[in-house]
mmCIF file of C-alpha atoms in Angstrom:
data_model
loop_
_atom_site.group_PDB
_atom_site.id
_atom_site.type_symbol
_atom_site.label_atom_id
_atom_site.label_comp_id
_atom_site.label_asym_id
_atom_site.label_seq_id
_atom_site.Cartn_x
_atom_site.Cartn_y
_atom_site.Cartn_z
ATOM 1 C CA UNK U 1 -6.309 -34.570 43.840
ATOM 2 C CA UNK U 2 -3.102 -32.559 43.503
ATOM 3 C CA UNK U 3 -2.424 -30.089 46.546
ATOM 4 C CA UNK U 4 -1.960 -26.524 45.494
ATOM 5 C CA UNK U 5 1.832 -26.389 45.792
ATOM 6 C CA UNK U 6 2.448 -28.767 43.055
ATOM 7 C CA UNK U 7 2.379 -28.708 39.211
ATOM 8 C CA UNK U 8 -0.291 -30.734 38.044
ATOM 9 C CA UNK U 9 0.435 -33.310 35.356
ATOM 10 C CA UNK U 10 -1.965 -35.125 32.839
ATOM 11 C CA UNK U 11 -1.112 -38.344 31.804
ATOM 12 C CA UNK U 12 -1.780 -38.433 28.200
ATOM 13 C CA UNK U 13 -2.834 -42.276 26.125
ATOM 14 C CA UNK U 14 -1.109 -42.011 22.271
ATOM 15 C CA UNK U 15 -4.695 -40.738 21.400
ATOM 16 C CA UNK U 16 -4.365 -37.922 22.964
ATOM 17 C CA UNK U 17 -6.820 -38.281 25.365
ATOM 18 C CA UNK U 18 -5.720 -38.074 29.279
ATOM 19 C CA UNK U 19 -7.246 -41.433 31.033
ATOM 20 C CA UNK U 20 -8.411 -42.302 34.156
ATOM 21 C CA UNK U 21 -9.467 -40.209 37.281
ATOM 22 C CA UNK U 22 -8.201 -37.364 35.607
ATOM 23 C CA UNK U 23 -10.580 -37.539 32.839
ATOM 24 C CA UNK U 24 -13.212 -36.933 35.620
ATOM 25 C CA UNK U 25 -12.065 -34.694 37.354
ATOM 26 C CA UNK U 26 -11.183 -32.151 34.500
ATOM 27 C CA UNK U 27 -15.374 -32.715 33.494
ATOM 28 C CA UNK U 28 -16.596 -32.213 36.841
ATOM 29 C CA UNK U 29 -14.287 -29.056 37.398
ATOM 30 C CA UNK U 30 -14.915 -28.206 34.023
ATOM 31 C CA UNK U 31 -18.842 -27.692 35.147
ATOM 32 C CA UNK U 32 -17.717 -26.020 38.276
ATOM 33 C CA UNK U 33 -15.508 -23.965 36.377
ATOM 34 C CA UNK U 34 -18.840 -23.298 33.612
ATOM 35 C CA UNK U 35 -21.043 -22.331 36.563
ATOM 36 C CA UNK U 36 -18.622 -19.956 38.216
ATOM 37 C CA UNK U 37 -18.853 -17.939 34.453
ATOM 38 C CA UNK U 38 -22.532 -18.252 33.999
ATOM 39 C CA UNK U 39 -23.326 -16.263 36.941
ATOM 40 C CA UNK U 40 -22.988 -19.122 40.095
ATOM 41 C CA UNK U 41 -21.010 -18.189 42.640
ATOM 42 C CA UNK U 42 -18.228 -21.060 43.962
ATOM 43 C CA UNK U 43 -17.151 -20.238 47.305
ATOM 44 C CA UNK U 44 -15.315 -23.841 47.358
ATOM 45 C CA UNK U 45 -11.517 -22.864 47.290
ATOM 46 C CA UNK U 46 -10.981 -26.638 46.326
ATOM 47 C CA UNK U 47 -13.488 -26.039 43.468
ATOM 48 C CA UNK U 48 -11.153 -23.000 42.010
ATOM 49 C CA UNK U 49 -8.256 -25.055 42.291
ATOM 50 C CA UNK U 50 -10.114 -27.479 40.139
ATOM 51 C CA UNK U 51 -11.139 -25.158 38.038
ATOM 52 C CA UNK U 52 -7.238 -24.368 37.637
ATOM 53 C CA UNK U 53 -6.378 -27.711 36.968
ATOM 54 C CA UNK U 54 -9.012 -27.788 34.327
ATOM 55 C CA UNK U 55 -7.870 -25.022 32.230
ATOM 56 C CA UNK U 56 -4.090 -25.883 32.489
ATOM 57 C CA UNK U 57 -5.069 -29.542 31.273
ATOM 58 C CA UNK U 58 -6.716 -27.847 28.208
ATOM 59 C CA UNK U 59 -4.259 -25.248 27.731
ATOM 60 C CA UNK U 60 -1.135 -27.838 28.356
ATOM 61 C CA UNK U 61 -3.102 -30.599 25.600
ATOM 62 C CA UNK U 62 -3.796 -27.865 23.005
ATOM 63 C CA UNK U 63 -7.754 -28.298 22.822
ATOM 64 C CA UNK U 64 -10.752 -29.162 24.866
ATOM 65 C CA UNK U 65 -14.094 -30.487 23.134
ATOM 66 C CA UNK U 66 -17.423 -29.413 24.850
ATOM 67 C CA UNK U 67 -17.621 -32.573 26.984
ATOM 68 C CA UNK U 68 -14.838 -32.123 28.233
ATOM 69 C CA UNK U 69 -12.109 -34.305 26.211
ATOM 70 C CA UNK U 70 -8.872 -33.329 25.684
ATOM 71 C CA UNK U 71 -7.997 -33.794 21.812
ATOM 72 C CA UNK U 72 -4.987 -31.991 20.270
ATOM 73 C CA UNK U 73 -5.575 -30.799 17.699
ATOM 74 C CA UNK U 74 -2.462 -30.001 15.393
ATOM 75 C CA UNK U 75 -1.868 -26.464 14.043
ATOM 76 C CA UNK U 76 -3.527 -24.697 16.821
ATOM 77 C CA UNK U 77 -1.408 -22.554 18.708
ATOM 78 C CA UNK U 78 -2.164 -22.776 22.856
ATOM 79 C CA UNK U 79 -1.410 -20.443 25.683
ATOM 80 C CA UNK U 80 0.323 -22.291 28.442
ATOM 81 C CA UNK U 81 -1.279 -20.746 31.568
ATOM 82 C CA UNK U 82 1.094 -20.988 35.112
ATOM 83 C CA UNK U 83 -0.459 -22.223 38.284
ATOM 84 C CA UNK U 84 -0.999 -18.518 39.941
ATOM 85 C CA UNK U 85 -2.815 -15.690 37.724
ATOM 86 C CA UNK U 86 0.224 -13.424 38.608
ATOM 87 C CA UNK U 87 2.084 -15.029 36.039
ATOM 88 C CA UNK U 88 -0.814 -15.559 33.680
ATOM 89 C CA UNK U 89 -1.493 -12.052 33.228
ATOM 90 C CA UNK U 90 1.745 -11.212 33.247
ATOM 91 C CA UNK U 91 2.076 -13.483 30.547
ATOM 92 C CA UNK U 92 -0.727 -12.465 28.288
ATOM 93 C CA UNK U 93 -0.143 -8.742 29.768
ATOM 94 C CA UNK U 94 3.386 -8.879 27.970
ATOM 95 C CA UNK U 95 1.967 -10.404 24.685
ATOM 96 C CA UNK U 96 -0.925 -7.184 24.301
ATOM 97 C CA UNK U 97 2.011 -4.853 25.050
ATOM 98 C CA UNK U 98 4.414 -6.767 22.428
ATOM 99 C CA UNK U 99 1.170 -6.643 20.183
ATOM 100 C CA UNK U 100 0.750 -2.612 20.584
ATOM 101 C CA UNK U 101 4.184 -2.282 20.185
ATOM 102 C CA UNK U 102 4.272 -4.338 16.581
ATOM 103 C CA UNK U 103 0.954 -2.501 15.881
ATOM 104 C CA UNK U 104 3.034 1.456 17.113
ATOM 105 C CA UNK U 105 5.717 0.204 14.790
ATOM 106 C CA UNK U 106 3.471 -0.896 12.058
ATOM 107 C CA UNK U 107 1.804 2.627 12.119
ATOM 108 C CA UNK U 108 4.899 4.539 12.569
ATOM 109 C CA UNK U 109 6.221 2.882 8.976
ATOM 110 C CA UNK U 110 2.914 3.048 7.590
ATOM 111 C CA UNK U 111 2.527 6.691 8.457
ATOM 112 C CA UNK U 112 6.098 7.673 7.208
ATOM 113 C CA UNK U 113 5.574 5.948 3.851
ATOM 114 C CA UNK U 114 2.178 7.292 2.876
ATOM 115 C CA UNK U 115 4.581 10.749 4.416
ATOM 116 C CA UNK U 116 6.914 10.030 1.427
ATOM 117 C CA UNK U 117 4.242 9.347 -1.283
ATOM 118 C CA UNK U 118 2.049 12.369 -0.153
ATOM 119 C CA UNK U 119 5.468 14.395 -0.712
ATOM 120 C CA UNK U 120 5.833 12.637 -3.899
ATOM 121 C CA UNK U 121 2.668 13.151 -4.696
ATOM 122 C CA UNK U 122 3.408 17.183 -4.525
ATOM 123 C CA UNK U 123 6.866 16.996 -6.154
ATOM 124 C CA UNK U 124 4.909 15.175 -9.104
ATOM 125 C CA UNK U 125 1.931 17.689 -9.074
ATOM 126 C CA UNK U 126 4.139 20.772 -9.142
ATOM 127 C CA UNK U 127 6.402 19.073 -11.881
ATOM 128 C CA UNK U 128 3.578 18.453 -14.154
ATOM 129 C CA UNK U 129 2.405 21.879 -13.514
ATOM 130 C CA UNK U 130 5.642 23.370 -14.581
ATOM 131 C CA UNK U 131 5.439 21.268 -17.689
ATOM 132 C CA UNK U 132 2.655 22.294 -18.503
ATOM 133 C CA UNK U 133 3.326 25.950 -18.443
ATOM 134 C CA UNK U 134 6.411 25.525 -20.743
ATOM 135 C CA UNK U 135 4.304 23.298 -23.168
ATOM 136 C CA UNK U 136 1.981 26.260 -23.436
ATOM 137 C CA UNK U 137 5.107 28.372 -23.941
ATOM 138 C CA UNK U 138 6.221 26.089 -26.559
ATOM 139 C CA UNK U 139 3.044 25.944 -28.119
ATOM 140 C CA UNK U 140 3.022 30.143 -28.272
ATOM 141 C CA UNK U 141 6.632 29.660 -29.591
ATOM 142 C CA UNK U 142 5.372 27.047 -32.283
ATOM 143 C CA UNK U 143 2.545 29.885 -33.457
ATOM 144 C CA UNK U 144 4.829 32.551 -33.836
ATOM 145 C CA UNK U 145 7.407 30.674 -35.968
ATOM 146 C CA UNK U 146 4.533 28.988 -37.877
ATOM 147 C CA UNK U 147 3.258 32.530 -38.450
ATOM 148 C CA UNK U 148 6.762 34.145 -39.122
ATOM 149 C CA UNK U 149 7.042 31.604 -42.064
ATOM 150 C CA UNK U 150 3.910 32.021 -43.689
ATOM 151 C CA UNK U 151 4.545 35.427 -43.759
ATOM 152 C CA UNK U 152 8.575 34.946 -45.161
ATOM 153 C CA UNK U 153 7.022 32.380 -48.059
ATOM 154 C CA UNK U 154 4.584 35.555 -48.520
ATOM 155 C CA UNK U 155 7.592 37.815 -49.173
ATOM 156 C CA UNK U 156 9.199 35.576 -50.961
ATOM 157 C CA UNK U 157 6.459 35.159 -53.347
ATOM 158 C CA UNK U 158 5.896 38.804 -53.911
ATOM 159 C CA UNK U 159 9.745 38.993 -54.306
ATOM 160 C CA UNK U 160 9.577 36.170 -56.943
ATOM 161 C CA UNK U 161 6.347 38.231 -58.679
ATOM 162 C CA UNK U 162 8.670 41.665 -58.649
ATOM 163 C CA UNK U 163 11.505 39.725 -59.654
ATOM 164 C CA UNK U 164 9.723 38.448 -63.199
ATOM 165 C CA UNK U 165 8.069 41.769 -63.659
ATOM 166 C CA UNK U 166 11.833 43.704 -63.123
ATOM 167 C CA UNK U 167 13.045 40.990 -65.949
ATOM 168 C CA UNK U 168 9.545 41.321 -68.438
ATOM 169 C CA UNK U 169 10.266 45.301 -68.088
ATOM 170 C CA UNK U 170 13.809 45.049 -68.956
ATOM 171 C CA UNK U 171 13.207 42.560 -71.910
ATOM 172 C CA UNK U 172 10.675 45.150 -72.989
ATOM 173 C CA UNK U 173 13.035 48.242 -72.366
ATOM 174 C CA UNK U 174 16.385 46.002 -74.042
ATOM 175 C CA UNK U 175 13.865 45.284 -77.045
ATOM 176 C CA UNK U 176 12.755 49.113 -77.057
ATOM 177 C CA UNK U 177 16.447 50.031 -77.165
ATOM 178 C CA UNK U 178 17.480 47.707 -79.890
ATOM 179 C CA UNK U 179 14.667 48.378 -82.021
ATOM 180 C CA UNK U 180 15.211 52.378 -81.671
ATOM 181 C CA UNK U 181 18.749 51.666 -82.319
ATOM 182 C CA UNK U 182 18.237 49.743 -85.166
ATOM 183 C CA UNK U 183 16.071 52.286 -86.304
ATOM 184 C CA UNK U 184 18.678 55.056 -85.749
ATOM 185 C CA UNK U 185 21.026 53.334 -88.273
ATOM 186 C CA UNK U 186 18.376 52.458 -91.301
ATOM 187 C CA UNK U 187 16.977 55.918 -90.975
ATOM 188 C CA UNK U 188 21.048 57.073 -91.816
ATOM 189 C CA UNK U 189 21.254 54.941 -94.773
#
């Protein structure tokens, strides 16, 4: 038995295991310890020590199995637990508030970019909307010109139709002259 003022130490085979008196000790405080949760009241302040003991032997060798062996088990992280619970919740105290403070910061970034893509988002919408309008614009523009040239080719044509009647007219009016003045001169012979 270790007295309270000292750090308990498990002496640990190459297995892993931790031998000797230990061994039973850490399963008979590990019942204790099992009782005490389940709803039995320990009023043994030896038995609470043990108790300690217990947990720090699991904590310090990684892993406990169910009966009570200490295995390590590689890969799996383990809280090292101090003798007094001052310093254990301390401990574990600091690593919730260093959680919540990754987790504030986590938020704080998250919230600020989904900030920057709703703002994006409205940049976008009122882009396309203003692309939009001057498509419709350009599609108004693309009417009129479309209906300013049918109408040009129209003119055009009836120019082209004028323009052959003006020439048949004065063929007919240059033949009427020549023929009248031919006529003019056989009628003095």
């Amino acid at each position: 038995m270790h007295d309270s003022g000292s750090e308990p130490s498990a002496n640990h085979n190459g297995r892993g295991g931790v031998d000797g008196v230990e061994k039973g000790e850490l399963m008979e405080s590990q019942k204790e310890f099992d009782r005490g949760r389940d709803g039995g009241v320990t009023t043994d302040p030896s038995s609470e020590q043990d108790s300690c003991e217990a947990m720090e032997l699991c904590s310090s060798s990684a892993a406990c199995s169910e009966n009570g062996n200490v295995a390590l088990a590689p890969g799996v992280p383990s809280i090292i637990m101090s003798e007094d619970g001052d310093g254990r919740n301390i401990t574990l105290s600091s690593l919730v508030e260093g959680l919540r403070d990754e987790l504030r910061n986590q938020k704080t970034v998250y919230e600020a970019r989904i900030q920057k893509l709703e703002e994006s988002s409205a940049a976008l919408c009122l882009q396309m909307e203003r692309l939009e309008q001057e498509m419709e614009q350009e599609k108004k523009k693309q009417r009129m010109l479309e209906i300013k040239l049918r109408n040009s080719e129209r003119a055009r044509e009836d120019a082209e139709n004028r323009n052959r009647l003006l020439e048949k007219e004065m063929e007919d009016f240059f033949s009427t002259l020549g023929d009248l003045a031919l006529g003019a001169r056989t009628s003095n012979i």
